[in-house]
JSON list of C-alpha atoms in Angstrom, two decimals:
[
{"chain": "E", "resi": 1, "resn": "UNK", "atom": "CA", "xyz": [0.00, 0.00, 0.00]},
{"chain": "E", "resi": 2, "resn": "UNK", "atom": "CA", "xyz": [1.48, 3.40, -1.04]},
{"chain": "E", "resi": 3, "resn": "UNK", "atom": "CA", "xyz": [1.74, 6.43, 1.15]},
{"chain": "E", "resi": 4, "resn": "UNK", "atom": "CA", "xyz": [-0.96, 8.12, -0.89]},
{"chain": "E", "resi": 5, "resn": "UNK", "atom": "CA", "xyz": [-3.36, 5.27, -0.24]},
{"chain": "E", "resi": 6, "resn": "UNK", "atom": "CA", "xyz": [-2.54, 5.23, 3.46]},
{"chain": "E", "resi": 7, "resn": "UNK", "atom": "CA", "xyz": [-3.19, 9.00, 3.76]},
{"chain": "E", "resi": 8, "resn": "UNK", "atom": "CA", "xyz": [-6.48, 8.67, 1.87]},
{"chain": "E", "resi": 9, "resn": "UNK", "atom": "CA", "xyz": [-7.58, 5.74, 4.08]},
{"chain": "E", "resi": 10, "resn": "UNK", "atom": "CA", "xyz": [-6.66, 7.64, 7.27]},
{"chain": "E", "resi": 11, "resn": "UNK", "atom": "CA", "xyz": [-8.61, 10.70, 6.09]},
{"chain": "E", "resi": 12, "resn": "UNK", "atom": "CA", "xyz": [-5.64, 13.02, 6.19]},
{"chain": "E", "resi": 13, "resn": "UNK", "atom": "CA", "xyz": [-5.88, 13.81, 2.46]},
{"chain": "E", "resi": 14, "resn": "UNK", "atom": "CA", "xyz": [-8.76, 13.77, 0.00]},
{"chain": "E", "resi": 15, "resn": "UNK", "atom": "CA", "xyz": [-8.81, 12.35, -3.53]},
{"chain": "E", "resi": 16, "resn": "UNK", "atom": "CA", "xyz": [-8.89, 15.75, -5.19]},
{"chain": "E", "resi": 17, "resn": "UNK", "atom": "CA", "xyz": [-5.63, 16.90, -3.52]},
{"chain": "E", "resi": 18, "resn": "UNK", "atom": "CA", "xyz": [-3.97, 13.59, -4.36]},
{"chain": "E", "resi": 19, "resn": "UNK", "atom": "CA", "xyz": [-4.88, 13.93, -8.05]},
{"chain": "E", "resi": 20, "resn": "UNK", "atom": "CA", "xyz": [-3.63, 17.52, -8.10]},
{"chain": "E", "resi": 21, "resn": "UNK", "atom": "CA", "xyz": [-0.29, 16.50, -6.51]},
{"chain": "E", "resi": 22, "resn": "UNK", "atom": "CA", "xyz": [0.10, 13.66, -9.06]},
{"chain": "E", "resi": 23, "resn": "UNK", "atom": "CA", "xyz": [-0.67, 16.05, -11.91]},
{"chain": "E", "resi": 24, "resn": "UNK", "atom": "CA", "xyz": [1.94, 18.56, -10.69]},
{"chain": "E", "resi": 25, "resn": "UNK", "atom": "CA", "xyz": [4.51, 15.77, -10.42]},
{"chain": "E", "resi": 26, "resn": "UNK", "atom": "CA", "xyz": [3.86, 14.64, -14.00]},
{"chain": "E", "resi": 27, "resn": "UNK", "atom": "CA", "xyz": [3.97, 18.20, -15.37]},
{"chain": "E", "resi": 28, "resn": "UNK", "atom": "CA", "xyz": [7.30, 18.86, -13.69]},
{"chain": "E", "resi": 29, "resn": "UNK", "atom": "CA", "xyz": [8.72, 15.59, -14.94]},
{"chain": "E", "resi": 30, "resn": "UNK", "atom": "CA", "xyz": [7.79, 16.51, -18.52]},
{"chain": "E", "resi": 31, "resn": "UNK", "atom": "CA", "xyz": [8.85, 20.21, -18.30]},
{"chain": "E", "resi": 32, "resn": "UNK", "atom": "CA", "xyz": [12.23, 20.67, -16.57]},
{"chain": "E", "resi": 33, "resn": "UNK", "atom": "CA", "xyz": [12.47, 24.13, -18.18]},
{"chain": "E", "resi": 34, "resn": "UNK", "atom": "CA", "xyz": [9.94, 25.41, -15.62]},
{"chain": "E", "resi": 35, "resn": "UNK", "atom": "CA", "xyz": [12.44, 24.63, -12.85]},
{"chain": "E", "resi": 36, "resn": "UNK", "atom": "CA", "xyz": [15.29, 26.30, -14.69]},
{"chain": "E", "resi": 37, "resn": "UNK", "atom": "CA", "xyz": [13.13, 29.37, -15.44]},
{"chain": "E", "resi": 38, "resn": "UNK", "atom": "CA", "xyz": [12.20, 29.61, -11.79]},
{"chain": "E", "resi": 39, "resn": "UNK", "atom": "CA", "xyz": [15.86, 29.20, -10.83]},
{"chain": "E", "resi": 40, "resn": "UNK", "atom": "CA", "xyz": [16.89, 31.93, -13.30]},
{"chain": "E", "resi": 41, "resn": "UNK", "atom": "CA", "xyz": [14.22, 34.24, -11.92]},
{"chain": "E", "resi": 42, "resn": "UNK", "atom": "CA", "xyz": [15.50, 33.68, -8.37]},
{"chain": "E", "resi": 43, "resn": "UNK", "atom": "CA", "xyz": [19.07, 34.41, -9.49]},
{"chain": "E", "resi": 44, "resn": "UNK", "atom": "CA", "xyz": [17.94, 37.56, -11.31]},
{"chain": "E", "resi": 45, "resn": "UNK", "atom": "CA", "xyz": [16.13, 38.77, -8.18]},
{"chain": "E", "resi": 46, "resn": "UNK", "atom": "CA", "xyz": [19.24, 38.08, -6.07]},
{"chain": "E", "resi": 47, "resn": "UNK", "atom": "CA", "xyz": [21.47, 39.97, -8.53]},
{"chain": "E", "resi": 48, "resn": "UNK", "atom": "CA", "xyz": [19.05, 42.89, -8.61]},
{"chain": "E", "resi": 49, "resn": "UNK", "atom": "CA", "xyz": [18.98, 42.99, -4.81]},
{"chain": "E", "resi": 50, "resn": "UNK", "atom": "CA", "xyz": [22.80, 43.05, -4.74]},
{"chain": "E", "resi": 51, "resn": "UNK", "atom": "CA", "xyz": [22.89, 45.90, -7.29]},
{"chain": "E", "resi": 52, "resn": "UNK", "atom": "CA", "xyz": [20.33, 47.81, -5.23]},
{"chain": "E", "resi": 53, "resn": "UNK", "atom": "CA", "xyz": [22.41, 47.35, -2.06]},
{"chain": "E", "resi": 54, "resn": "UNK", "atom": "CA", "xyz": [25.55, 48.57, -3.87]},
{"chain": "E", "resi": 55, "resn": "UNK", "atom": "CA", "xyz": [23.68, 51.58, -5.22]},
{"chain": "E", "resi": 56, "resn": "UNK", "atom": "CA", "xyz": [22.34, 52.40, -1.75]},
{"chain": "E", "resi": 57, "resn": "UNK", "atom": "CA", "xyz": [25.86, 52.15, -0.29]},
{"chain": "E", "resi": 58, "resn": "UNK", "atom": "CA", "xyz": [27.16, 54.52, -2.98]},
{"chain": "E", "resi": 59, "resn": "UNK", "atom": "CA", "xyz": [24.34, 56.97, -2.26]},
{"chain": "E", "resi": 60, "resn": "UNK", "atom": "CA", "xyz": [25.06, 56.85, 1.48]},
{"chain": "E", "resi": 61, "resn": "UNK", "atom": "CA", "xyz": [28.78, 57.45, 0.88]},
{"chain": "E", "resi": 62, "resn": "UNK", "atom": "CA", "xyz": [27.99, 60.40, -1.38]},
{"chain": "E", "resi": 63, "resn": "UNK", "atom": "CA", "xyz": [25.61, 61.80, 1.25]},
{"chain": "E", "resi": 64, "resn": "UNK", "atom": "CA", "xyz": [28.31, 61.48, 3.93]},
{"chain": "E", "resi": 65, "resn": "UNK", "atom": "CA", "xyz": [30.86, 63.18, 1.65]},
{"chain": "E", "resi": 66, "resn": "UNK", "atom": "CA", "xyz": [28.49, 66.10, 1.05]},
{"chain": "E", "resi": 67, "resn": "UNK", "atom": "CA", "xyz": [27.80, 66.35, 4.80]},
{"chain": "E", "resi": 68, "resn": "UNK", "atom": "CA", "xyz": [31.55, 66.50, 5.55]},
{"chain": "E", "resi": 69, "resn": "UNK", "atom": "CA", "xyz": [32.03, 69.16, 2.87]},
{"chain": "E", "resi": 70, "resn": "UNK", "atom": "CA", "xyz": [29.19, 71.20, 4.40]},
{"chain": "E", "resi": 71, "resn": "UNK", "atom": "CA", "xyz": [30.75, 70.88, 7.87]},
{"chain": "E", "resi": 72, "resn": "UNK", "atom": "CA", "xyz": [34.13, 72.03, 6.54]},
{"chain": "E", "resi": 73, "resn": "UNK", "atom": "CA", "xyz": [32.53, 74.97, 4.74]},
{"chain": "E", "resi": 74, "resn": "UNK", "atom": "CA", "xyz": [30.60, 75.96, 7.87]},
{"chain": "E", "resi": 75, "resn": "UNK", "atom": "CA", "xyz": [33.68, 75.72, 10.12]},
{"chain": "E", "resi": 76, "resn": "UNK", "atom": "CA", "xyz": [35.73, 77.80, 7.69]},
{"chain": "E", "resi": 77, "resn": "UNK", "atom": "CA", "xyz": [33.08, 80.47, 7.18]},
{"chain": "E", "resi": 78, "resn": "UNK", "atom": "CA", "xyz": [32.31, 80.79, 10.90]},
{"chain": "E", "resi": 79, "resn": "UNK", "atom": "CA", "xyz": [35.95, 81.02, 12.01]},
{"chain": "E", "resi": 80, "resn": "UNK", "atom": "CA", "xyz": [37.69, 82.76, 9.11]},
{"chain": "E", "resi": 81, "resn": "UNK", "atom": "CA", "xyz": [40.13, 85.50, 9.96]},
{"chain": "E", "resi": 82, "resn": "UNK", "atom": "CA", "xyz": [39.65, 88.73, 8.02]},
{"chain": "E", "resi": 83, "resn": "UNK", "atom": "CA", "xyz": [42.55, 89.62, 5.76]},
{"chain": "E", "resi": 84, "resn": "UNK", "atom": "CA", "xyz": [41.51, 93.22, 5.20]},
{"chain": "E", "resi": 85, "resn": "UNK", "atom": "CA", "xyz": [44.43, 95.60, 5.18]},
{"chain": "E", "resi": 86, "resn": "UNK", "atom": "CA", "xyz": [46.84, 92.82, 4.27]},
{"chain": "E", "resi": 87, "resn": "UNK", "atom": "CA", "xyz": [49.76, 94.36, 2.47]},
{"chain": "E", "resi": 88, "resn": "UNK", "atom": "CA", "xyz": [52.42, 91.66, 2.71]},
{"chain": "E", "resi": 89, "resn": "UNK", "atom": "CA", "xyz": [52.30, 88.75, 0.27]},
{"chain": "E", "resi": 90, "resn": "UNK", "atom": "CA", "xyz": [52.49, 85.31, 1.86]},
{"chain": "E", "resi": 91, "resn": "UNK", "atom": "CA", "xyz": [53.39, 82.59, -0.61]},
{"chain": "E", "resi": 92, "resn": "UNK", "atom": "CA", "xyz": [52.57, 78.92, -0.06]},
{"chain": "E", "resi": 93, "resn": "UNK", "atom": "CA", "xyz": [52.18, 75.77, -2.13]},
{"chain": "E", "resi": 94, "resn": "UNK", "atom": "CA", "xyz": [48.84, 74.25, -2.92]},
{"chain": "E", "resi": 95, "resn": "UNK", "atom": "CA", "xyz": [49.54, 70.92, -4.56]},
{"chain": "E", "resi": 96, "resn": "UNK", "atom": "CA", "xyz": [52.03, 71.72, -7.31]},
{"chain": "E", "resi": 97, "resn": "UNK", "atom": "CA", "xyz": [51.16, 75.40, -7.59]},
{"chain": "E", "resi": 98, "resn": "UNK", "atom": "CA", "xyz": [52.53, 78.37, -5.67]},
{"chain": "E", "resi": 99, "resn": "UNK", "atom": "CA", "xyz": [49.74, 80.59, -4.38]},
{"chain": "E", "resi": 100, "resn": "UNK", "atom": "CA", "xyz": [49.86, 84.02, -2.79]},
{"chain": "E", "resi": 101, "resn": "UNK", "atom": "CA", "xyz": [47.70, 85.62, -0.11]},
{"chain": "E", "resi": 102, "resn": "UNK", "atom": "CA", "xyz": [48.04, 89.18, 1.12]},
{"chain": "E", "resi": 103, "resn": "UNK", "atom": "CA", "xyz": [48.13, 89.22, 4.92]},
{"chain": "E", "resi": 104, "resn": "UNK", "atom": "CA", "xyz": [49.09, 91.64, 7.66]},
{"chain": "E", "resi": 105, "resn": "UNK", "atom": "CA", "xyz": [52.46, 91.43, 9.40]},
{"chain": "E", "resi": 106, "resn": "UNK", "atom": "CA", "xyz": [50.81, 89.95, 12.52]},
{"chain": "E", "resi": 107, "resn": "UNK", "atom": "CA", "xyz": [49.05, 87.29, 10.46]},
{"chain": "E", "resi": 108, "resn": "UNK", "atom": "CA", "xyz": [52.31, 86.45, 8.68]},
{"chain": "E", "resi": 109, "resn": "UNK", "atom": "CA", "xyz": [53.99, 85.94, 12.05]},
{"chain": "E", "resi": 110, "resn": "UNK", "atom": "CA", "xyz": [51.07, 83.79, 13.28]},
{"chain": "E", "resi": 111, "resn": "UNK", "atom": "CA", "xyz": [51.26, 81.68, 10.11]},
{"chain": "E", "resi": 112, "resn": "UNK", "atom": "CA", "xyz": [54.97, 81.09, 10.65]},
{"chain": "E", "resi": 113, "resn": "UNK", "atom": "CA", "xyz": [54.41, 80.14, 14.30]},
{"chain": "E", "resi": 114, "resn": "UNK", "atom": "CA", "xyz": [51.55, 77.75, 13.50]},
{"chain": "E", "resi": 115, "resn": "UNK", "atom": "CA", "xyz": [48.89, 79.75, 15.34]},
{"chain": "E", "resi": 116, "resn": "UNK", "atom": "CA", "xyz": [46.73, 80.15, 12.24]},
{"chain": "E", "resi": 117, "resn": "UNK", "atom": "CA", "xyz": [46.42, 78.03, 9.11]},
{"chain": "E", "resi": 118, "resn": "UNK", "atom": "CA", "xyz": [45.39, 78.31, 5.49]},
{"chain": "E", "resi": 119, "resn": "UNK", "atom": "CA", "xyz": [42.48, 76.15, 4.34]},
{"chain": "E", "resi": 120, "resn": "UNK", "atom": "CA", "xyz": [40.92, 75.69, 0.92]},
{"chain": "E", "resi": 121, "resn": "UNK", "atom": "CA", "xyz": [37.34, 76.92, 0.58]},
{"chain": "E", "resi": 122, "resn": "UNK", "atom": "CA", "xyz": [35.99, 76.22, -2.88]},
{"chain": "E", "resi": 123, "resn": "UNK", "atom": "CA", "xyz": [38.39, 77.89, -5.32]},
{"chain": "E", "resi": 124, "resn": "UNK", "atom": "CA", "xyz": [39.82, 80.31, -2.75]},
{"chain": "E", "resi": 125, "resn": "UNK", "atom": "CA", "xyz": [41.81, 80.12, 0.47]},
{"chain": "E", "resi": 126, "resn": "UNK", "atom": "CA", "xyz": [41.00, 81.39, 3.94]},
{"chain": "E", "resi": 127, "resn": "UNK", "atom": "CA", "xyz": [42.84, 81.91, 7.22]},
{"chain": "E", "resi": 128, "resn": "UNK", "atom": "CA", "xyz": [41.49, 80.08, 10.28]},
{"chain": "E", "resi": 129, "resn": "UNK", "atom": "CA", "xyz": [42.83, 79.44, 13.81]},
{"chain": "E", "resi": 130, "resn": "UNK", "atom": "CA", "xyz": [44.98, 76.33, 14.21]},
{"chain": "E", "resi": 131, "resn": "UNK", "atom": "CA", "xyz": [42.38, 74.67, 16.46]},
{"chain": "E", "resi": 132, "resn": "UNK", "atom": "CA", "xyz": [39.75, 74.96, 13.74]},
{"chain": "E", "resi": 133, "resn": "UNK", "atom": "CA", "xyz": [42.25, 73.73, 11.16]},
{"chain": "E", "resi": 134, "resn": "UNK", "atom": "CA", "xyz": [42.78, 70.58, 13.22]},
{"chain": "E", "resi": 135, "resn": "UNK", "atom": "CA", "xyz": [39.02, 69.98, 13.29]},
{"chain": "E", "resi": 136, "resn": "UNK", "atom": "CA", "xyz": [38.93, 70.44, 9.52]},
{"chain": "E", "resi": 137, "resn": "UNK", "atom": "CA", "xyz": [41.91, 68.12, 9.08]},
{"chain": "E", "resi": 138, "resn": "UNK", "atom": "CA", "xyz": [40.05, 65.39, 11.00]},
{"chain": "E", "resi": 139, "resn": "UNK", "atom": "CA", "xyz": [37.23, 65.60, 8.45]},
{"chain": "E", "resi": 140, "resn": "UNK", "atom": "CA", "xyz": [39.35, 66.07, 5.30]},
{"chain": "E", "resi": 141, "resn": "UNK", "atom": "CA", "xyz": [43.14, 66.29, 5.41]},
{"chain": "E", "resi": 142, "resn": "UNK", "atom": "CA", "xyz": [43.35, 67.75, 1.89]},
{"chain": "E", "resi": 143, "resn": "UNK", "atom": "CA", "xyz": [41.30, 70.83, 2.84]},
{"chain": "E", "resi": 144, "resn": "UNK", "atom": "CA", "xyz": [44.08, 72.13, 5.10]},
{"chain": "E", "resi": 145, "resn": "UNK", "atom": "CA", "xyz": [46.68, 73.61, 2.76]},
{"chain": "E", "resi": 146, "resn": "UNK", "atom": "CA", "xyz": [49.16, 75.01, 5.29]},
{"chain": "E", "resi": 147, "resn": "UNK", "atom": "CA", "xyz": [49.45, 74.42, 9.02]},
{"chain": "E", "resi": 148, "resn": "UNK", "atom": "CA", "xyz": [52.93, 74.96, 10.38]},
{"chain": "E", "resi": 149, "resn": "UNK", "atom": "CA", "xyz": [53.74, 72.90, 13.45]},
{"chain": "E", "resi": 150, "resn": "UNK", "atom": "CA", "xyz": [54.51, 74.63, 16.68]},
{"chain": "E", "resi": 151, "resn": "UNK", "atom": "CA", "xyz": [58.01, 73.52, 17.42]},
{"chain": "E", "resi": 152, "resn": "UNK", "atom": "CA", "xyz": [60.23, 74.70, 20.19]},
{"chain": "E", "resi": 153, "resn": "UNK", "atom": "CA", "xyz": [63.94, 74.66, 19.49]},
{"chain": "E", "resi": 154, "resn": "UNK", "atom": "CA", "xyz": [64.27, 71.55, 17.38]},
{"chain": "E", "resi": 155, "resn": "UNK", "atom": "CA", "xyz": [67.25, 69.31, 17.67]},
{"chain": "E", "resi": 156, "resn": "UNK", "atom": "CA", "xyz": [69.31, 69.69, 14.56]},
{"chain": "E", "resi": 157, "resn": "UNK", "atom": "CA", "xyz": [71.30, 67.07, 12.75]},
{"chain": "E", "resi": 158, "resn": "UNK", "atom": "CA", "xyz": [74.87, 66.90, 14.13]},
{"chain": "E", "resi": 159, "resn": "UNK", "atom": "CA", "xyz": [76.23, 66.39, 10.59]},
{"chain": "E", "resi": 160, "resn": "UNK", "atom": "CA", "xyz": [74.48, 69.47, 9.21]},
{"chain": "E", "resi": 161, "resn": "UNK", "atom": "CA", "xyz": [77.17, 71.73, 7.68]},
{"chain": "E", "resi": 162, "resn": "UNK", "atom": "CA", "xyz": [74.86, 74.78, 7.93]},
{"chain": "E", "resi": 163, "resn": "UNK", "atom": "CA", "xyz": [73.94, 74.33, 11.60]},
{"chain": "E", "resi": 164, "resn": "UNK", "atom": "CA", "xyz": [76.03, 77.33, 12.67]},
{"chain": "E", "resi": 165, "resn": "UNK", "atom": "CA", "xyz": [74.17, 79.69, 10.30]},
{"chain": "E", "resi": 166, "resn": "UNK", "atom": "CA", "xyz": [70.94, 81.20, 11.57]},
{"chain": "E", "resi": 167, "resn": "UNK", "atom": "CA", "xyz": [68.04, 81.80, 9.19]},
{"chain": "E", "resi": 168, "resn": "UNK", "atom": "CA", "xyz": [66.71, 85.34, 9.52]},
{"chain": "E", "resi": 169, "resn": "UNK", "atom": "CA", "xyz": [63.05, 85.67, 10.51]},
{"chain": "E", "resi": 170, "resn": "UNK", "atom": "CA", "xyz": [62.31, 88.24, 7.84]},
{"chain": "E", "resi": 171, "resn": "UNK", "atom": "CA", "xyz": [63.57, 86.10, 4.94]},
{"chain": "E", "resi": 172, "resn": "UNK", "atom": "CA", "xyz": [60.98, 86.05, 2.16]},
{"chain": "E", "resi": 173, "resn": "UNK", "atom": "CA", "xyz": [61.01, 83.61, -0.75]}
]
């Protein structure tokens, strides 16, 4: 006695469901393409889901990048130091180019001592306090163009042939 007959005799299944199950079994045996089509559809859905996840990750990264840029812009605009009345040119390198800002004598001294820094804001450059420049550097290191380190008397190389010669403070390049 088959399992089907036992289930029918016990009353757990009716004849209509048994015929339907047999019919499905025969159809699948004759048409294996239905299985492969279903398998292909599942794979296509999985690939689409993976593409969607990758696209969402890219969107999130772009959103975070824009948020960091907005934070840097806000920090720079809120803490910029006015350069009005600047009559002394201060030259610095930005990548491979030499740029020039006109600053006051006090600002030039502060730049040399590392008390203020130069940061890139869009196409221009601005002066900000060193503390703000460090906050900007934490968000994007490339935005800080010039931040001299505050160094006390540094130990020089004992083999340096020019160690005895002092560099004047007012030397301009």
